[in-house]
PDB file of C-alpha atoms in Angstrom:
ATOM      1  CA  MET A   1      74.795  92.567 110.892  1.00  0.00           C
ATOM      2  CA  GLN A   2      71.405  91.719 111.940  1.00  0.00           C
ATOM      3  CA  LYS A   3      68.961  94.306 110.633  1.00  0.00           C
ATOM      4  CA  LEU A   4      67.940  94.340 114.064  1.00  0.00           C
ATOM      5  CA  TYR A   5      71.040  95.639 115.622  1.00  0.00           C
ATOM      6  CA  LYS A   6      71.209  97.663 112.511  1.00  0.00           C
ATOM      7  CA  GLU A   7      67.978  99.408 113.639  1.00  0.00           C
ATOM      8  CA  ILE A   8      69.358  99.385 117.253  1.00  0.00           C
ATOM      9  CA  ILE A   9      72.367 101.810 116.460  1.00  0.00           C
ATOM     10  CA  LEU A  10      70.693 104.381 114.298  1.00  0.00           C
ATOM     11  CA  GLY A  11      67.558 104.635 117.139  1.00  0.00           C
ATOM     12  CA  PHE A  12      70.192 105.360 120.015  1.00  0.00           C
ATOM     13  CA  ALA A  13      72.257 107.340 117.460  1.00  0.00           C
ATOM     14  CA  ALA A  14      69.795 109.716 117.174  1.00  0.00           C
ATOM     15  CA  VAL A  15      68.705 109.733 120.948  1.00  0.00           C
ATOM     16  CA  LEU A  16      72.104 110.695 121.228  1.00  0.00           C
ATOM     17  CA  LEU A  17      71.448 114.004 119.162  1.00  0.00           C
ATOM     18  CA  GLY A  18      68.113 114.721 120.452  1.00  0.00           C
ATOM     19  CA  VAL A  19      70.282 114.924 124.377  1.00  0.00           C
ATOM     20  CA  PHE A  20      72.898 117.089 123.028  1.00  0.00           C
ATOM     21  CA  CYS A  21      70.986 119.321 121.752  1.00  0.00           C
ATOM     22  CA  TRP A  22      68.902 119.904 123.786  1.00  0.00           C
ATOM     23  CA  TYR A  23      71.874 120.407 127.050  1.00  0.00           C
ATOM     24  CA  PHE A  24      72.086 122.860 123.652  1.00  0.00           C
ATOM     25  CA  LEU A  25      69.051 124.858 123.730  1.00  0.00           C
ATOM     26  CA  ARG A  26      69.428 125.051 128.106  1.00  0.00           C
ATOM     27  CA  TYR A  27      72.214 126.620 127.282  1.00  0.00           C
ATOM     28  CA  VAL A  28      71.048 128.746 124.810  1.00  0.00           C
ATOM     29  CA  PHE A  29      68.046 130.314 126.645  1.00  0.00           C
ATOM     30  CA  TYR A  30      69.923 129.097 130.452  1.00  0.00           C
ATOM     31  CA  ILE A  31      73.470 130.687 130.752  1.00  0.00           C
ATOM     32  CA  GLY A  32      73.762 132.710 127.408  1.00  0.00           C
ATOM     33  CA  ASN A  33      77.161 134.462 126.586  1.00  0.00           C
ATOM     34  CA  LEU A  34      77.877 132.478 123.299  1.00  0.00           C
ATOM     35  CA  THR A  35      81.276 132.059 121.362  1.00  0.00           C
ATOM     36  CA  THR A  36      80.426 132.271 117.684  1.00  0.00           C
ATOM     37  CA  GLY A  37      82.757 128.598 118.133  1.00  0.00           C
ATOM     38  CA  CYS A  38      79.258 127.675 120.261  1.00  0.00           C
ATOM     39  CA  TRP A  39      76.890 128.401 117.912  1.00  0.00           C
ATOM     40  CA  ILE A  40      78.800 126.870 114.635  1.00  0.00           C
ATOM     41  CA  ALA A  41      78.832 123.994 117.383  1.00  0.00           C
ATOM     42  CA  GLY A  42      74.212 124.340 118.286  1.00  0.00           C
ATOM     43  CA  GLY A  43      74.357 124.243 114.236  1.00  0.00           C
ATOM     44  CA  ILE A  44      76.136 121.326 113.925  1.00  0.00           C
ATOM     45  CA  LEU A  45      74.640 119.142 116.439  1.00  0.00           C
ATOM     46  CA  PHE A  46      71.184 120.546 114.902  1.00  0.00           C
ATOM     47  CA  LEU A  47      71.871 118.963 111.486  1.00  0.00           C
ATOM     48  CA  LEU A  48      73.313 115.673 112.639  1.00  0.00           C
ATOM     49  CA  TRP A  49      70.070 115.024 114.467  1.00  0.00           C
ATOM     50  CA  GLY A  50      68.663 115.944 112.089  1.00  0.00           C
ATOM     51  CA  ILE A  51      69.802 113.647 109.901  1.00  0.00           C
ATOM     52  CA  SER A  52      69.762 110.445 112.415  1.00  0.00           C
ATOM     53  CA  LEU A  53      65.876 111.232 112.515  1.00  0.00           C
ATOM     54  CA  CYS A  54      65.912 111.711 108.678  1.00  0.00           C
ATOM     55  CA  LEU A  55      67.426 108.594 108.741  1.00  0.00           C
ATOM     56  CA  ALA A  56      65.968 106.603 111.267  1.00  0.00           C
ATOM     57  CA  MET A  57      62.413 107.871 110.149  1.00  0.00           C
ATOM     58  CA  LEU A  58      63.652 105.883 106.632  1.00  0.00           C
ATOM     59  CA  LEU A  59      65.184 103.082 107.369  1.00  0.00           C
ATOM     60  CA  ILE A  60      63.967 101.856 111.406  1.00  0.00           C
ATOM     61  CA  ARG A  61      60.647  99.379 110.142  1.00  0.00           C
ATOM     62  CA  THR A  62      60.428  98.374 113.881  1.00  0.00           C
ATOM     63  CA  LYS A  63      58.085 100.102 115.120  1.00  0.00           C
ATOM     64  CA  ALA A  64      58.434  99.942 119.011  1.00  0.00           C
ATOM     65  CA  ILE A  65      62.877 101.010 117.499  1.00  0.00           C
ATOM     66  CA  LEU A  66      61.925 103.796 115.806  1.00  0.00           C
ATOM     67  CA  TYR A  67      59.158 105.485 118.126  1.00  0.00           C
ATOM     68  CA  GLY A  68      60.450 104.317 121.295  1.00  0.00           C
ATOM     69  CA  SER A  69      63.621 105.859 121.009  1.00  0.00           C
ATOM     70  CA  PHE A  70      62.077 109.805 119.806  1.00  0.00           C
ATOM     71  CA  ILE A  71      60.124 108.930 123.205  1.00  0.00           C
ATOM     72  CA  LEU A  72      62.850 108.758 124.799  1.00  0.00           C
ATOM     73  CA  THR A  73      64.324 111.642 123.629  1.00  0.00           C
ATOM     74  CA  LEU A  74      61.422 113.195 124.646  1.00  0.00           C
ATOM     75  CA  ILE A  75      61.474 111.601 127.946  1.00  0.00           C
ATOM     76  CA  PHE A  76      65.427 113.562 128.213  1.00  0.00           C
ATOM     77  CA  PHE A  77      63.743 116.746 127.452  1.00  0.00           C
ATOM     78  CA  GLY A  78      62.236 116.943 130.756  1.00  0.00           C
ATOM     79  CA  ILE A  79      65.697 116.719 132.805  1.00  0.00           C
ATOM     80  CA  PHE A  80      67.056 119.486 131.533  1.00  0.00           C
ATOM     81  CA  PHE A  81      63.838 121.649 130.602  1.00  0.00           C
ATOM     82  CA  ASN A  82      60.908 121.552 133.634  1.00  0.00           C
ATOM     83  CA  SER A  83      59.762 124.708 134.711  1.00  0.00           C
ATOM     84  CA  GLU A  84      56.159 124.365 133.390  1.00  0.00           C
ATOM     85  CA  PRO A  85      55.941 120.667 132.062  1.00  0.00           C
ATOM     86  CA  PHE A  86      51.833 121.168 131.971  1.00  0.00           C
ATOM     87  CA  TYR A  87      52.740 123.103 129.205  1.00  0.00           C
ATOM     88  CA  TYR A  88      56.118 120.721 128.015  1.00  0.00           C
ATOM     89  CA  LEU A  89      53.497 118.398 127.856  1.00  0.00           C
ATOM     90  CA  ILE A  90      51.840 120.027 125.232  1.00  0.00           C
ATOM     91  CA  GLY A  91      54.694 120.851 123.377  1.00  0.00           C
ATOM     92  CA  LEU A  92      56.131 116.869 123.610  1.00  0.00           C
ATOM     93  CA  ILE A  93      52.617 116.169 122.128  1.00  0.00           C
ATOM     94  CA  ILE A  94      53.000 117.961 119.390  1.00  0.00           C
ATOM     95  CA  LEU A  95      56.227 117.303 118.517  1.00  0.00           C
ATOM     96  CA  PHE A  96      55.435 113.440 118.656  1.00  0.00           C
ATOM     97  CA  ILE A  97      52.948 114.034 116.625  1.00  0.00           C
ATOM     98  CA  GLY A  98      54.942 115.730 113.821  1.00  0.00           C
ATOM     99  CA  PHE A  99      56.786 113.386 113.936  1.00  0.00           C
ATOM    100  CA  PHE A 100      54.536 110.783 113.527  1.00  0.00           C
ATOM    101  CA  VAL A 101      52.163 113.007 110.832  1.00  0.00           C
ATOM    102  CA  GLY A 102      56.582 113.002 108.594  1.00  0.00           C
ATOM    103  CA  VAL A 103      57.088 109.225 109.064  1.00  0.00           C
ATOM    104  CA  ASN A 104      53.588 107.941 107.809  1.00  0.00           C
ATOM    105  CA  ARG A 105      53.686 110.780 105.624  1.00  0.00           C
ATOM    106  CA  ILE A 106      58.019 109.228 104.163  1.00  0.00           C
ATOM    107  CA  ARG A 107      56.608 106.247 104.543  1.00  0.00           C
ATOM    108  CA  ARG A 108      53.700 106.736 102.034  1.00  0.00           C
ATOM    109  CA  GLU A 109      56.101 108.685  99.681  1.00  0.00           C
ATOM    110  CA  GLU A 110      58.089 105.439  99.355  1.00  0.00           C
ATOM    111  CA  GLU A 111      55.795 103.063  98.315  1.00  0.00           C
ATOM    112  CA  VAL A 112      53.923 105.183  95.576  1.00  0.00           C
ATOM    113  CA  GLN A 113      57.477 105.607  94.036  1.00  0.00           C
ATOM    114  CA  VAL A 114      58.838 103.427  91.685  1.00  0.00           C
ATOM    115  CA  ASN A 115      62.698 104.384  91.164  1.00  0.00           C
ATOM    116  CA  LEU A 116      63.519 106.372  95.344  1.00  0.00           C
ATOM    117  CA  ASN A 117      63.427 109.844  95.167  1.00  0.00           C
ATOM    118  CA  PHE A 118      65.302 110.707  98.196  1.00  0.00           C
ATOM    119  CA  TRP A 119      64.645 113.881  98.240  1.00  0.00           C
ATOM    120  CA  HIS A 120      61.154 113.812  97.461  1.00  0.00           C
ATOM    121  CA  ILE A 121      60.950 110.999 100.110  1.00  0.00           C
ATOM    122  CA  TRP A 122      62.264 113.124 103.016  1.00  0.00           C
ATOM    123  CA  LYS A 123      60.182 116.634 100.828  1.00  0.00           C
ATOM    124  CA  ARG A 124      57.060 114.732 102.594  1.00  0.00           C
ATOM    125  CA  GLY A 125      57.515 114.274 106.535  1.00  0.00           C
ATOM    126  CA  LEU A 126      60.618 116.045 108.100  1.00  0.00           C
ATOM    127  CA  PRO A 127      58.660 120.738 107.590  1.00  0.00           C
ATOM    128  CA  ILE A 128      55.826 118.911 109.320  1.00  0.00           C
ATOM    129  CA  PHE A 129      58.713 117.637 111.658  1.00  0.00           C
ATOM    130  CA  MET A 130      61.172 120.736 112.483  1.00  0.00           C
ATOM    131  CA  THR A 131      57.829 123.061 112.139  1.00  0.00           C
ATOM    132  CA  ALA A 132      56.688 120.754 115.877  1.00  0.00           C
ATOM    133  CA  LEU A 133      60.747 121.751 116.682  1.00  0.00           C
ATOM    134  CA  ILE A 134      59.893 125.338 115.809  1.00  0.00           C
ATOM    135  CA  LEU A 135      56.750 125.318 118.394  1.00  0.00           C
ATOM    136  CA  LEU A 136      58.697 123.464 121.191  1.00  0.00           C
ATOM    137  CA  ILE A 137      61.178 125.936 120.923  1.00  0.00           C
ATOM    138  CA  CYS A 138      59.919 129.501 120.723  1.00  0.00           C
ATOM    139  CA  LEU A 139      58.376 127.131 124.212  1.00  0.00           C
ATOM    140  CA  VAL A 140      61.064 127.052 125.936  1.00  0.00           C
ATOM    141  CA  TYR A 141      61.885 130.981 124.863  1.00  0.00           C
ATOM    142  CA  TYR A 142      59.434 131.661 126.449  1.00  0.00           C
ATOM    143  CA  PHE A 143      59.868 130.405 129.794  1.00  0.00           C
ATOM    144  CA  SER A 144      63.450 131.621 129.718  1.00  0.00           C
ATOM    145  CA  PRO A 145      64.956 133.583 132.658  1.00  0.00           C
ATOM    146  CA  ARG A 146      65.528 135.254 129.461  1.00  0.00           C
ATOM    147  CA  ILE A 147      62.211 135.913 128.230  1.00  0.00           C
ATOM    148  CA  GLU A 148      61.818 137.026 131.438  1.00  0.00           C
ATOM    149  CA  GLN A 149      64.017 139.585 130.972  1.00  0.00           C
ATOM    150  CA  ALA A 150      61.816 140.968 127.506  1.00  0.00           C
ATOM    151  CA  ARG A 151      58.943 141.660 130.697  1.00  0.00           C
ATOM    152  CA  GLY A 152      61.271 144.839 132.350  1.00  0.00           C
ATOM    153  CA  ILE A 153      62.704 146.509 129.051  1.00  0.00           C
ATOM    154  CA  GLU A 154      63.007 150.986 128.898  1.00  0.00           C
ATOM    155  CA  ILE A 155      61.717 151.662 125.467  1.00  0.00           C
ATOM    156  CA  LYS A 156      63.586 154.416 124.575  1.00  0.00           C
ATOM    157  CA  ILE A 157      64.277 156.275 121.357  1.00  0.00           C
ATOM    158  CA  PRO A 158      67.829 156.254 120.032  1.00  0.00           C
ATOM    159  CA  ARG A 159      68.241 159.683 120.483  1.00  0.00           C
ATOM    160  CA  ASN A 160      69.339 160.645 116.713  1.00  0.00           C
ATOM    161  CA  ASP A 161      66.106 160.092 115.217  1.00  0.00           C
ATOM    162  CA  PHE A 162      64.829 162.349 118.071  1.00  0.00           C
ATOM    163  CA  ASN A 163      66.522 165.263 117.074  1.00  0.00           C
ATOM    164  CA  ILE A 164      65.857 164.347 113.371  1.00  0.00           C
ATOM    165  CA  VAL A 165      62.629 164.184 115.390  1.00  0.00           C
ATOM    166  CA  ILE A 166      62.377 167.230 117.381  1.00  0.00           C
ATOM    167  CA  ARG A 167      63.857 169.440 114.699  1.00  0.00           C
ATOM    168  CA  PRO A 168      61.264 171.035 112.739  1.00  0.00           C
ATOM    169  CA  LEU A 169      58.984 171.769 115.326  1.00  0.00           C
ATOM    170  CA  GLU A 170      62.074 173.212 117.175  1.00  0.00           C
ATOM    171  CA  ASN A 171      61.187 176.993 116.263  1.00  0.00           C
ATOM    172  CA  LEU A 172      57.317 175.909 116.623  1.00  0.00           C
ATOM    173  CA  ILE A 173      58.986 175.021 120.595  1.00  0.00           C
ATOM    174  CA  LYS A 174      60.990 178.467 121.194  1.00  0.00           C
ATOM    175  CA  GLU A 175      58.210 180.163 120.545  1.00  0.00           C
ATOM    176  CA  ARG A 176      56.693 179.557 123.904  1.00  0.00           C
ATOM    177  CA  LEU A 177      60.970 179.512 125.459  1.00  0.00           C
ATOM    178  CA  PRO A 178      61.554 182.577 127.616  1.00  0.00           C
ATOM    179  CA  GLU A 179      62.377 185.547 125.670  1.00  0.00           C
ATOM    180  CA  GLY A 180      66.386 184.837 124.026  1.00  0.00           C
ATOM    181  CA  THR A 181      66.604 180.854 124.849  1.00  0.00           C
ATOM    182  CA  ASP A 182      65.839 177.730 122.192  1.00  0.00           C
ATOM    183  CA  LEU A 183      66.090 173.643 123.149  1.00  0.00           C
ATOM    184  CA  ASN A 184      69.895 174.049 122.638  1.00  0.00           C
ATOM    185  CA  SER A 185      69.763 176.353 126.810  1.00  0.00           C
ATOM    186  CA  PRO A 186      71.232 174.575 129.549  1.00  0.00           C
ATOM    187  CA  VAL A 187      68.161 174.030 131.439  1.00  0.00           C
ATOM    188  CA  ASP A 188      68.357 175.867 134.808  1.00  0.00           C
ATOM    189  CA  LYS A 189      67.738 178.663 131.543  1.00  0.00           C
ATOM    190  CA  ILE A 190      64.971 177.852 130.554  1.00  0.00           C
ATOM    191  CA  LEU A 191      63.121 176.066 133.955  1.00  0.00           C
ATOM    192  CA  THR A 192      63.087 178.178 137.363  1.00  0.00           C
ATOM    193  CA  GLN A 193      64.310 175.232 140.165  1.00  0.00           C
ATOM    194  CA  GLN A 194      61.606 174.778 141.300  1.00  0.00           C
ATOM    195  CA  GLN A 195      59.536 173.916 138.444  1.00  0.00           C
ATOM    196  CA  ILE A 196      62.906 171.289 137.319  1.00  0.00           C
ATOM    197  CA  LYS A 197      62.207 169.673 140.701  1.00  0.00           C
ATOM    198  CA  GLU A 198      58.909 168.985 140.666  1.00  0.00           C
ATOM    199  CA  LEU A 199      59.430 167.455 137.120  1.00  0.00           C
ATOM    200  CA  GLU A 200      62.577 165.062 138.569  1.00  0.00           C
ATOM    201  CA  GLU A 201      59.872 164.285 141.559  1.00  0.00           C
ATOM    202  CA  ASN A 202      56.466 163.885 138.529  1.00  0.00           C
ATOM    203  CA  TYR A 203      58.436 162.008 136.239  1.00  0.00           C
ATOM    204  CA  LYS A 204      60.647 160.334 138.123  1.00  0.00           C
ATOM    205  CA  ILE A 205      64.400 161.599 135.728  1.00  0.00           C
ATOM    206  CA  LYS A 206      67.800 163.552 136.815  1.00  0.00           C
ATOM    207  CA  ILE A 207      68.285 167.015 135.084  1.00  0.00           C
ATOM    208  CA  ASN A 208      71.152 167.345 136.104  1.00  0.00           C
ATOM    209  CA  GLU A 209      72.697 171.196 135.829  1.00  0.00           C
ATOM    210  CA  THR A 210      74.736 169.919 131.903  1.00  0.00           C
ATOM    211  CA  ASP A 211      71.679 170.077 130.541  1.00  0.00           C
ATOM    212  CA  THR A 212      69.826 171.196 128.364  1.00  0.00           C
ATOM    213  CA  GLY A 213      66.498 171.766 126.857  1.00  0.00           C
ATOM    214  CA  LYS A 214      65.967 169.407 124.349  1.00  0.00           C
ATOM    215  CA  ASP A 215      68.123 166.503 126.296  1.00  0.00           C
ATOM    216  CA  VAL A 216      64.891 166.554 129.138  1.00  0.00           C
ATOM    217  CA  LEU A 217      62.411 166.831 126.260  1.00  0.00           C
ATOM    218  CA  TYR A 218      63.881 163.062 125.343  1.00  0.00           C
ATOM    219  CA  ASN A 219      64.143 161.907 128.868  1.00  0.00           C
ATOM    220  CA  LEU A 220      59.898 163.439 129.192  1.00  0.00           C
ATOM    221  CA  VAL A 221      59.232 162.026 125.934  1.00  0.00           C
ATOM    222  CA  ASN A 222      60.898 158.301 126.792  1.00  0.00           C
ATOM    223  CA  PHE A 223      59.092 158.149 130.269  1.00  0.00           C
ATOM    224  CA  GLN A 224      55.475 159.007 128.163  1.00  0.00           C
ATOM    225  CA  ILE A 225      56.387 156.347 126.184  1.00  0.00           C
ATOM    226  CA  ASN A 226      56.790 153.629 128.628  1.00  0.00           C
ATOM    227  CA  ASN A 227      54.043 155.164 130.416  1.00  0.00           C
ATOM    228  CA  THR A 228      51.862 155.072 128.204  1.00  0.00           C
ATOM    229  CA  SER A 229      52.931 151.853 127.206  1.00  0.00           C
ATOM    230  CA  GLY A 230      53.001 149.708 130.511  1.00  0.00           C
ATOM    231  CA  PRO A 231      50.089 147.823 130.246  1.00  0.00           C
ATOM    232  CA  TYR A 232      51.254 146.208 127.212  1.00  0.00           C
ATOM    233  CA  LYS A 233      55.043 144.658 128.357  1.00  0.00           C
ATOM    234  CA  ARG A 234      53.211 141.831 129.370  1.00  0.00           C
ATOM    235  CA  PHE A 235      52.658 141.602 125.609  1.00  0.00           C
ATOM    236  CA  ILE A 236      57.083 141.678 125.046  1.00  0.00           C
ATOM    237  CA  PRO A 237      57.003 137.641 126.275  1.00  0.00           C
ATOM    238  CA  PHE A 238      55.249 136.518 123.875  1.00  0.00           C
ATOM    239  CA  GLY A 239      55.698 139.132 120.492  1.00  0.00           C
ATOM    240  CA  LEU A 240      59.837 137.924 121.237  1.00  0.00           C
ATOM    241  CA  ALA A 241      58.159 134.069 120.507  1.00  0.00           C
ATOM    242  CA  ILE A 242      56.644 134.840 117.703  1.00  0.00           C
ATOM    243  CA  ALA A 243      59.203 136.561 116.745  1.00  0.00           C
ATOM    244  CA  LEU A 244      61.632 133.789 117.747  1.00  0.00           C
ATOM    245  CA  PHE A 245      58.825 131.288 115.249  1.00  0.00           C
ATOM    246  CA  PHE A 246      58.828 133.146 112.401  1.00  0.00           C
ATOM    247  CA  ALA A 247      62.445 133.759 112.400  1.00  0.00           C
ATOM    248  CA  LEU A 248      63.090 129.905 112.926  1.00  0.00           C
ATOM    249  CA  LYS A 249      60.604 129.091 109.858  1.00  0.00           C
ATOM    250  CA  ILE A 250      62.639 131.742 107.709  1.00  0.00           C
ATOM    251  CA  LEU A 251      65.721 129.564 108.569  1.00  0.00           C
ATOM    252  CA  SER A 252      64.028 125.837 108.612  1.00  0.00           C
ATOM    253  CA  PHE A 253      63.993 126.500 105.021  1.00  0.00           C
ATOM    254  CA  VAL A 254      67.561 126.663 104.211  1.00  0.00           C
ATOM    255  CA  TYR A 255      67.863 124.234 107.252  1.00  0.00           C
ATOM    256  CA  ILE A 256      65.957 121.388 105.670  1.00  0.00           C
ATOM    257  CA  PRO A 257      67.818 120.791 102.329  1.00  0.00           C
ATOM    258  CA  PHE A 258      70.890 120.707 104.214  1.00  0.00           C
ATOM    259  CA  VAL A 259      69.492 118.290 105.674  1.00  0.00           C
ATOM    260  CA  ILE A 260      68.009 116.121 103.201  1.00  0.00           C
ATOM    261  CA  LEU A 261      71.096 116.227 101.861  1.00  0.00           C
ATOM    262  CA  PHE A 262      73.254 115.905 104.001  1.00  0.00           C
ATOM    263  CA  SER A 263      71.416 112.427 104.621  1.00  0.00           C
ATOM    264  CA  TRP A 264      71.501 111.274 101.452  1.00  0.00           C
ATOM    265  CA  LEU A 265      74.683 111.523 101.000  1.00  0.00           C
ATOM    266  CA  ILE A 266      75.088 110.007 104.877  1.00  0.00           C
ATOM    267  CA  LEU A 267      73.022 107.001 103.162  1.00  0.00           C
ATOM    268  CA  ARG A 268      74.702 106.190 100.359  1.00  0.00           C
ATOM    269  CA  LEU A 269      77.527 105.329 102.225  1.00  0.00           C
ATOM    270  CA  LEU A 270      76.257 103.319 104.158  1.00  0.00           C
ATOM    271  CA  MET A 271      75.047 101.673 101.135  1.00  0.00           C
ATOM    272  CA  ALA A 272      78.919 101.642 100.088  1.00  0.00           C
ATOM    273  CA  SER A 273      79.678  99.594 103.252  1.00  0.00           C
ATOM    274  CA  LYS A 274      76.781  97.624 103.038  1.00  0.00           C
ATOM    275  CA  PHE A 275      75.030  98.958 105.978  1.00  0.00           C
ATOM    276  CA  SER A 276      72.069  99.626 104.688  1.00  0.00           C
ATOM    277  CA  LYS A 277      70.839  98.169 100.561  1.00  0.00           C
ATOM    278  CA  ILE A 278      68.303  99.074  98.268  1.00  0.00           C
ATOM    279  CA  GLU A 279      66.329  96.267  97.053  1.00  0.00           C
ATOM    280  CA  THR A 280      63.686  96.034  93.976  1.00  0.00           C
ATOM    281  CA  GLU A 281      60.325  94.891  95.135  1.00  0.00           C
ATOM    282  CA  THR A 282      57.455  93.338  93.012  1.00  0.00           C
ATOM    283  CA  LYS A 283      54.241  94.780  94.557  1.00  0.00           C
ATOM    284  CA  GLU A 284      50.470  93.482  93.870  1.00  0.00           C
ATOM    285  CA  VAL A 285      48.222  96.822  93.270  1.00  0.00           C
ATOM    286  CA  GLU A 286      44.795  96.373  92.457  1.00  0.00           C
ATOM    287  CA  THR A 287      42.613  97.303  89.546  1.00  0.00           C
ATOM    288  CA  ILE A 288      39.481  97.901  87.799  1.00  0.00           C
ATOM    289  CA  LYS A 289      38.403  97.240  84.518  1.00  0.00           C
ATOM    290  CA  LEU A 290      35.157  97.046  82.542  1.00  0.00           C
TER     291      LEU A 290
END
């Protein structure tokens, strides 16, 4: 098989797997409700895409095929994600730059080695590409419907935590309550009907007949927290996107070694099947002497 055809096959595999990965991201952030099997399939997809990119970066020497296939993958991204074209375009440019830099680092590392060490070769270029890819994933997450839901998230203190915090203050609060009552007393024993009505109107909380004073205080504290944090809720999506970035970055420390390991195994299979081969070249180098 001619070298050109082999490069086209590798480029096509990278494009095809990239498209499937874009589809998986679309499903995750726009549809959701993934089963365990879907997550496993998605992980395998990204693993295979990483392997195909590693092989392409190392084996495809024709720049038109290498960069053309990757640009085609980026174009397919626009089919699945087009709600924010300006920001997505910036993300795609960053990803292309990461790919370009990764390829050049891999090639430079290959050139300086006498005996090829594929771990060191791929380790030079893959991390920077992964960082750019993670940035793009976080960008998709930031503009997805799921992050929009986070803007309206109501902050609520866990009831058990509230009970633990309020326990040391119960005696102090009891001194300010009507005689013979405490926080565990029914609310109608602590407050008048007029006071209950005012609380419901002013704090937008529902007070039931079975509620205790502690229940009402718990609802009031949650209301006050949400009322105070309201102006800052717009920063929640940004914070979630940053958290996702660091989570994926940590995950990449496991992902990258797996990609390199399986890339090496597949490369060995390709060499065994005569699809690729290692050749020894004599290179002329410049030296300076006295």
